[in-house]
Short mmCIF file of C-alpha atoms and ligand atoms in Angstrom, two decimals:
data_model
loop_
_atom_site.label_atom_id
_atom_site.label_comp_id
_atom_site.label_asym_id
_atom_site.label_seq_id
_atom_site.Cartn_x
_atom_site.Cartn_y
_atom_site.Cartn_z
CA MET A 18 -71.14 -53.25 89.03
CA THR A 19 -67.77 -52.88 90.75
CA ARG A 20 -65.81 -49.98 89.37
CA THR A 21 -62.31 -50.47 88.15
CA SER A 22 -59.88 -47.65 88.65
CA VAL A 23 -56.22 -47.12 87.79
CA VAL A 24 -54.04 -45.16 90.27
CA THR A 25 -50.56 -44.18 89.26
CA GLY A 26 -48.08 -43.40 92.01
CA ALA A 27 -49.80 -46.11 93.98
CA ALA A 28 -46.79 -47.23 95.97
CA SER A 29 -46.57 -44.08 98.16
CA GLY A 30 -48.10 -41.03 99.60
CA ILE A 31 -51.19 -39.62 97.92
CA GLY A 32 -51.46 -42.41 95.37
CA LYS A 33 -51.26 -45.09 98.03
CA ALA A 34 -53.88 -43.40 100.08
CA THR A 35 -56.15 -43.08 97.04
CA LYS A 36 -55.84 -46.74 96.18
CA GLN A 37 -56.52 -47.77 99.79
CA LEU A 38 -59.55 -45.48 100.00
CA LEU A 39 -61.08 -46.80 96.72
CA GLU A 40 -60.47 -50.31 97.79
CA GLN A 41 -62.16 -49.65 101.10
CA ARG A 42 -65.19 -48.46 99.12
CA GLY A 43 -65.35 -51.65 97.21
CA GLU A 44 -63.70 -50.73 93.95
CA ARG A 45 -61.09 -52.77 92.09
CA VAL A 46 -57.95 -50.72 91.80
CA ILE A 47 -55.02 -51.37 89.48
CA GLY A 48 -52.06 -49.67 91.05
CA ALA A 49 -49.15 -48.49 88.88
CA ASP A 50 -45.78 -47.32 89.94
CA ILE A 51 -42.11 -47.65 89.20
CA ARG A 52 -42.07 -50.15 92.09
CA ASP A 53 -44.31 -52.17 94.43
CA ALA A 54 -47.43 -52.07 92.27
CA GLU A 55 -49.62 -54.38 90.15
CA VAL A 56 -48.24 -52.67 87.13
CA VAL A 57 -44.59 -51.71 87.43
CA ALA A 58 -43.81 -49.10 84.74
CA ASP A 59 -41.45 -46.17 84.53
CA LEU A 60 -43.51 -43.19 83.42
CA SER A 61 -40.44 -41.14 82.60
CA GLU A 62 -39.96 -43.18 79.43
CA PRO A 63 -42.13 -43.81 76.32
CA ALA A 64 -41.61 -47.59 76.71
CA GLY A 65 -42.84 -47.51 80.32
CA ARG A 66 -45.87 -45.35 79.34
CA ALA A 67 -46.74 -47.90 76.59
CA ALA A 68 -46.28 -50.84 79.00
CA LEU A 69 -48.64 -49.17 81.52
CA VAL A 70 -51.48 -49.02 78.91
CA GLU A 71 -50.84 -52.64 77.68
CA GLU A 72 -50.71 -54.05 81.18
CA VAL A 73 -53.84 -52.19 82.29
CA ARG A 74 -55.57 -53.44 79.18
CA ARG A 75 -54.64 -56.99 79.98
CA LEU A 76 -55.47 -56.87 83.72
CA SER A 77 -58.78 -55.02 83.19
CA GLY A 78 -59.94 -57.04 80.19
CA GLY A 79 -60.05 -53.82 78.17
CA SER A 80 -62.38 -51.62 80.16
CA ILE A 81 -61.84 -49.25 83.14
CA ASP A 82 -64.01 -46.70 84.85
CA ALA A 83 -61.53 -44.13 86.20
CA VAL A 84 -57.98 -42.99 85.95
CA TYR A 85 -56.18 -41.25 88.77
CA ALA A 86 -52.84 -39.84 87.53
CA VAL A 87 -51.02 -39.19 90.75
CA ALA A 88 -47.36 -40.22 90.15
CA GLY A 89 -44.82 -37.38 90.37
CA LEU A 90 -41.44 -36.16 91.37
CA SER A 91 -40.35 -32.87 92.97
CA THR A 92 -36.60 -32.88 92.31
CA ALA A 93 -34.75 -30.22 90.29
CA THR A 94 -34.26 -32.74 87.44
CA VAL A 95 -35.12 -33.60 83.96
CA ALA A 96 -36.94 -36.65 85.20
CA THR A 97 -39.38 -34.39 87.06
CA VAL A 98 -40.47 -33.06 83.62
CA ALA A 99 -40.62 -36.53 82.10
CA VAL A 100 -42.86 -37.91 84.91
CA ASN A 101 -44.98 -34.96 86.03
CA PHE A 102 -45.97 -33.64 82.71
CA SER A 103 -45.26 -36.10 79.87
CA GLY A 104 -45.92 -39.24 82.02
CA THR A 105 -49.19 -37.87 83.35
CA VAL A 106 -50.46 -36.77 79.94
CA ALA A 107 -49.45 -40.11 78.41
CA THR A 108 -51.26 -41.96 81.27
CA LEU A 109 -54.50 -40.02 80.57
CA GLU A 110 -54.27 -40.07 76.78
CA GLY A 111 -53.11 -43.74 76.66
CA LEU A 112 -55.87 -45.01 79.09
CA ARG A 113 -58.64 -42.85 77.60
CA PRO A 114 -59.76 -45.46 75.01
CA LEU A 115 -60.23 -47.96 77.91
CA LEU A 116 -62.62 -45.54 79.57
CA LEU A 117 -64.98 -45.34 76.62
CA GLY A 118 -66.85 -48.50 77.52
CA SER A 119 -67.63 -47.35 81.05
CA PRO A 120 -71.10 -46.07 81.98
CA ALA A 121 -69.54 -43.41 84.05
CA PRO A 122 -65.93 -42.73 82.95
CA ARG A 123 -63.81 -40.21 84.97
CA ALA A 124 -60.27 -38.83 84.73
CA VAL A 125 -58.36 -36.88 87.41
CA LEU A 126 -54.83 -35.81 87.78
CA VAL A 127 -52.69 -34.30 90.53
CA SER A 128 -51.28 -30.90 89.87
CA SER A 129 -50.17 -28.63 92.75
CA MET A 130 -50.55 -25.26 94.36
CA ALA A 131 -46.89 -24.94 93.16
CA ALA A 132 -48.49 -23.98 89.86
CA LEU A 133 -48.85 -20.52 91.41
CA MET A 134 -45.07 -20.26 92.25
CA PRO A 135 -42.45 -18.80 89.90
CA SER A 136 -41.89 -20.96 86.85
CA ASP A 137 -39.84 -20.93 83.57
CA GLU A 138 -41.94 -19.50 80.84
CA GLU A 139 -39.97 -21.27 78.15
CA LEU A 140 -40.38 -24.72 79.76
CA VAL A 141 -44.09 -24.12 80.30
CA ALA A 142 -44.44 -23.05 76.66
CA LEU A 143 -42.64 -26.15 75.33
CA LEU A 144 -44.70 -28.48 77.50
CA THR A 145 -47.91 -26.71 76.50
CA ALA A 146 -46.86 -27.17 72.83
CA GLY A 147 -46.32 -30.92 73.50
CA ASP A 148 -42.65 -30.83 72.48
CA GLU A 149 -41.23 -33.22 75.12
CA GLN A 150 -37.66 -33.39 73.62
CA ALA A 151 -37.25 -29.62 73.72
CA ALA A 152 -38.77 -29.47 77.08
CA LEU A 153 -36.31 -32.00 78.35
CA ALA A 154 -33.43 -30.04 76.80
CA ARG A 155 -34.68 -26.83 78.49
CA ALA A 156 -35.00 -28.68 81.77
CA GLU A 157 -31.44 -29.89 81.50
CA ILE A 158 -30.23 -26.35 81.32
CA LEU A 159 -32.42 -25.31 84.33
CA ALA A 160 -31.26 -28.27 86.34
CA LYS A 161 -27.67 -27.14 86.14
CA GLU A 162 -28.36 -24.62 88.95
CA PRO A 163 -30.51 -26.67 91.34
CA ALA A 164 -30.87 -23.83 93.92
CA THR A 165 -32.08 -21.23 91.42
CA THR A 166 -33.36 -22.14 87.99
CA GLY A 167 -33.64 -25.78 89.00
CA ARG A 168 -36.39 -24.80 91.47
CA LEU A 169 -38.51 -23.58 88.57
CA ILE A 170 -38.80 -27.05 87.10
CA TYR A 171 -41.43 -28.49 89.46
CA ALA A 172 -43.60 -25.44 89.35
CA SER A 173 -43.39 -25.26 85.58
CA THR A 174 -44.54 -28.91 85.19
CA LYS A 175 -47.52 -28.32 87.46
CA LEU A 176 -48.57 -25.05 85.75
CA ALA A 177 -48.39 -26.83 82.35
CA LEU A 178 -50.45 -29.65 83.75
CA SER A 179 -53.11 -27.36 85.11
CA ARG A 180 -53.19 -25.58 81.76
CA TRP A 181 -53.44 -28.96 79.94
CA VAL A 182 -56.63 -29.84 82.01
CA ARG A 183 -58.19 -26.46 81.25
CA ARG A 184 -57.47 -26.79 77.56
CA HIS A 185 -58.56 -30.41 77.03
CA ALA A 186 -61.51 -30.96 79.42
CA SER A 187 -64.13 -29.44 77.20
CA THR A 188 -62.92 -31.05 73.91
CA SER A 189 -64.58 -33.77 71.99
CA GLN A 190 -62.13 -36.35 73.38
CA TRP A 191 -63.10 -35.75 77.00
CA ALA A 192 -66.39 -33.79 77.58
CA GLY A 193 -67.56 -34.98 74.16
CA GLU A 194 -67.23 -38.65 75.38
CA GLY A 195 -68.88 -37.85 78.66
CA ILE A 196 -65.63 -37.98 80.66
CA PRO A 197 -65.21 -35.32 83.31
CA LEU A 198 -61.50 -34.42 83.32
CA ASN A 199 -60.33 -32.50 86.36
CA ALA A 200 -57.39 -31.95 88.69
CA VAL A 201 -56.62 -31.46 92.32
CA ALA A 202 -53.92 -28.93 93.43
CA PRO A 203 -52.70 -29.98 96.88
CA GLY A 204 -50.97 -27.64 99.37
CA VAL A 205 -48.36 -29.26 101.61
CA ILE A 206 -49.16 -32.87 102.24
CA SER A 207 -47.33 -35.12 104.63
CA THR A 208 -45.76 -37.75 102.38
CA PRO A 209 -42.31 -39.11 101.65
CA MET A 210 -42.00 -36.25 99.01
CA THR A 211 -42.16 -33.58 101.71
CA ALA A 212 -40.81 -35.58 104.71
CA ASP A 213 -37.36 -33.94 104.77
CA LEU A 214 -38.81 -30.44 104.24
CA ILE A 215 -41.27 -30.75 107.17
CA ALA A 216 -39.18 -32.76 109.59
CA THR A 217 -38.08 -29.74 111.55
CA ASP A 218 -40.01 -26.83 113.06
CA GLU A 219 -37.78 -24.43 111.04
CA GLY A 220 -38.57 -26.35 107.83
CA ARG A 221 -42.24 -26.44 108.43
CA VAL A 222 -42.45 -22.67 109.35
CA GLY A 223 -40.39 -21.77 106.25
CA LEU A 224 -42.55 -23.94 103.93
CA LEU A 225 -45.81 -22.62 105.40
CA LYS A 226 -44.56 -19.06 104.83
CA ALA A 227 -44.36 -19.83 101.07
CA VAL A 228 -47.43 -22.01 101.08
CA PRO A 229 -49.79 -20.47 103.69
CA MET A 230 -52.33 -22.97 105.03
CA PRO A 231 -54.53 -21.15 107.47
CA LEU A 232 -57.24 -23.85 107.33
CA ASN A 233 -55.90 -26.82 109.35
CA GLY A 234 -52.22 -26.61 108.20
CA ILE A 235 -50.33 -29.50 106.57
CA ALA A 236 -52.63 -32.28 105.54
CA GLU A 237 -52.47 -36.07 105.48
CA PRO A 238 -52.50 -37.78 102.06
CA VAL A 239 -56.05 -39.20 102.76
CA VAL A 240 -57.46 -35.68 102.58
CA VAL A 241 -56.40 -35.33 98.95
CA ALA A 242 -57.42 -38.94 98.27
CA GLN A 243 -61.00 -38.13 99.38
CA ALA A 244 -61.21 -35.19 96.89
CA LEU A 245 -59.71 -37.29 94.17
CA ALA A 246 -62.10 -40.09 94.89
CA TRP A 247 -65.09 -37.83 94.58
CA LEU A 248 -63.86 -36.25 91.31
CA GLY A 249 -63.43 -39.85 89.98
CA SER A 250 -66.81 -41.05 91.26
CA VAL A 251 -70.19 -41.62 89.57
CA GLU A 252 -71.46 -38.59 91.49
CA ASN A 253 -69.25 -36.16 89.54
CA THR A 254 -71.23 -35.54 86.41
CA HIS A 255 -70.58 -31.85 85.60
CA LEU A 256 -67.15 -30.66 86.95
CA CYS A 257 -65.22 -29.94 83.73
CA GLY A 258 -61.65 -28.74 83.66
CA GLN A 259 -61.56 -27.61 87.27
CA ILE A 260 -58.46 -27.33 89.39
CA VAL A 261 -59.66 -28.05 92.94
CA TYR A 262 -57.21 -26.62 95.45
CA VAL A 263 -56.95 -28.90 98.41
CA ASP A 264 -54.49 -26.54 100.08
CA GLY A 265 -55.74 -25.23 103.38
CA GLY A 266 -56.22 -21.85 101.80
CA SER A 267 -52.93 -21.10 100.03
CA ASP A 268 -54.70 -20.32 96.72
CA VAL A 269 -57.03 -17.77 98.34
CA VAL A 270 -54.29 -16.24 100.37
CA LEU A 271 -51.94 -15.91 97.48
CA ARG A 272 -54.41 -15.04 94.59
CA GLY A 273 -57.29 -13.49 96.45
CA ASP A 274 -59.69 -11.79 94.21
CA SER A 275 -57.76 -12.42 90.96
CA VAL A 276 -59.73 -15.56 90.26
CA TRP A 277 -63.42 -16.19 90.79
N1 NAD B 322 -46.71 -34.04 99.03
C1 NAD B 322 -47.14 -32.81 98.68
O1 NAD B 322 -47.08 -31.92 99.45
C2 NAD B 322 -47.63 -32.52 97.30
C3 NAD B 322 -48.20 -31.22 97.07
C4 NAD B 322 -48.72 -30.97 95.80
C5 NAD B 322 -48.64 -31.96 94.82
N2 NAD B 322 -48.17 -33.18 95.04
C6 NAD B 322 -48.23 -34.19 94.02
O2 NAD B 322 -48.86 -35.32 94.45
C7 NAD B 322 -48.43 -36.45 93.64
C8 NAD B 322 -48.01 -37.55 94.63
O3 NAD B 322 -46.96 -37.05 95.44
P1 NAD B 322 -46.64 -37.65 96.87
O4 NAD B 322 -46.56 -36.50 97.84
O5 NAD B 322 -47.57 -38.71 97.22
O6 NAD B 322 -45.16 -38.21 96.75
P2 NAD B 322 -44.61 -39.66 96.91
O7 NAD B 322 -43.16 -39.50 96.62
O8 NAD B 322 -44.97 -40.22 98.19
O9 NAD B 322 -45.30 -40.50 95.76
C9 NAD B 322 -45.01 -40.38 94.41
C10 NAD B 322 -45.14 -41.75 93.74
O10 NAD B 322 -44.80 -41.47 92.33
C11 NAD B 322 -44.01 -42.65 91.91
N3 NAD B 322 -43.15 -42.36 90.74
C12 NAD B 322 -42.15 -41.45 90.72
N4 NAD B 322 -41.47 -41.49 89.56
C13 NAD B 322 -42.11 -42.44 88.79
C14 NAD B 322 -41.97 -42.97 87.56
N5 NAD B 322 -40.92 -42.62 86.75
N6 NAD B 322 -42.79 -43.93 87.09
C15 NAD B 322 -43.78 -44.43 87.87
N7 NAD B 322 -44.05 -43.87 89.09
C16 NAD B 322 -43.21 -42.96 89.63
C17 NAD B 322 -43.10 -42.88 93.16
O11 NAD B 322 -42.52 -44.20 93.09
C18 NAD B 322 -44.06 -42.73 94.29
O12 NAD B 322 -44.73 -43.94 94.63
C19 NAD B 322 -47.24 -35.89 92.87
O13 NAD B 322 -47.71 -35.63 91.56
C20 NAD B 322 -46.87 -34.68 93.55
O14 NAD B 322 -46.23 -33.71 92.66
C21 NAD B 322 -47.65 -33.50 96.33
#
């Protein structure tokens, strides 16, 4: 049977590469994005999140095999909180019922190695508690100083996402239903999100100081797509709540022996 997958963020970068890869492998892929996709939906808003679920239900006939929640923003804005954390969780929770009819249901999201960077404890706590309104209000305060506190927003959303995966993967809703729930945490990937940062030698050197990638350096989006595709494949039966760093080594350089 042809697998049907949903990929958010399918219009660009890692999401686009994931959609292309899955299609090359013979899957049916329903792409979702705020633009240029089968399902056009704004994941920063509750209405857009609900529209995503309804449209996927309609296009799939009510059953899908895998969800790849890739859409994200990296700006020092409130929207980054709304899309990266709340939009991603709503995608996974909203589409979970459609996975239940699959013989091999899978769910994967894209976090980031940025989860290891300085973050705002209060914002992470509010996201972890599922209080979107309070989290957005906190982000509004942080965003007022884009060069300092604003920079904590992206890392905070990704830390909260990685934590969400760890906390939910083993529950009755996911593991209990036979759905492996996992994440990838990319290092620096060459996509429109990072294009300005890596356009110059100086930018690249500066970024790789913060995100050391001794193994093969900055990666193309297909590298992350391949890891995502495996996590969402029939072959993945027992990975549960793992954050797979596809980062050229930044995690081991930065954290060394502190995780095992
Ligand atoms: N590029 C990197 O170095 C890198 C590193 C770590 C993690 N990531 C993560 O990978 C994911 C994909 O990023 P990318 O590098 O491919 O960036 P990208 O900008 O190329 O793609 C992101 C996609 O998300 C979509 N999107 C943004 N806001 C949306 C909204 N409100 N509703 C629906 N879709 C929306 C965009 O339209 C775009 O197509 C993101 O979650 C990002 O945080 C990227």
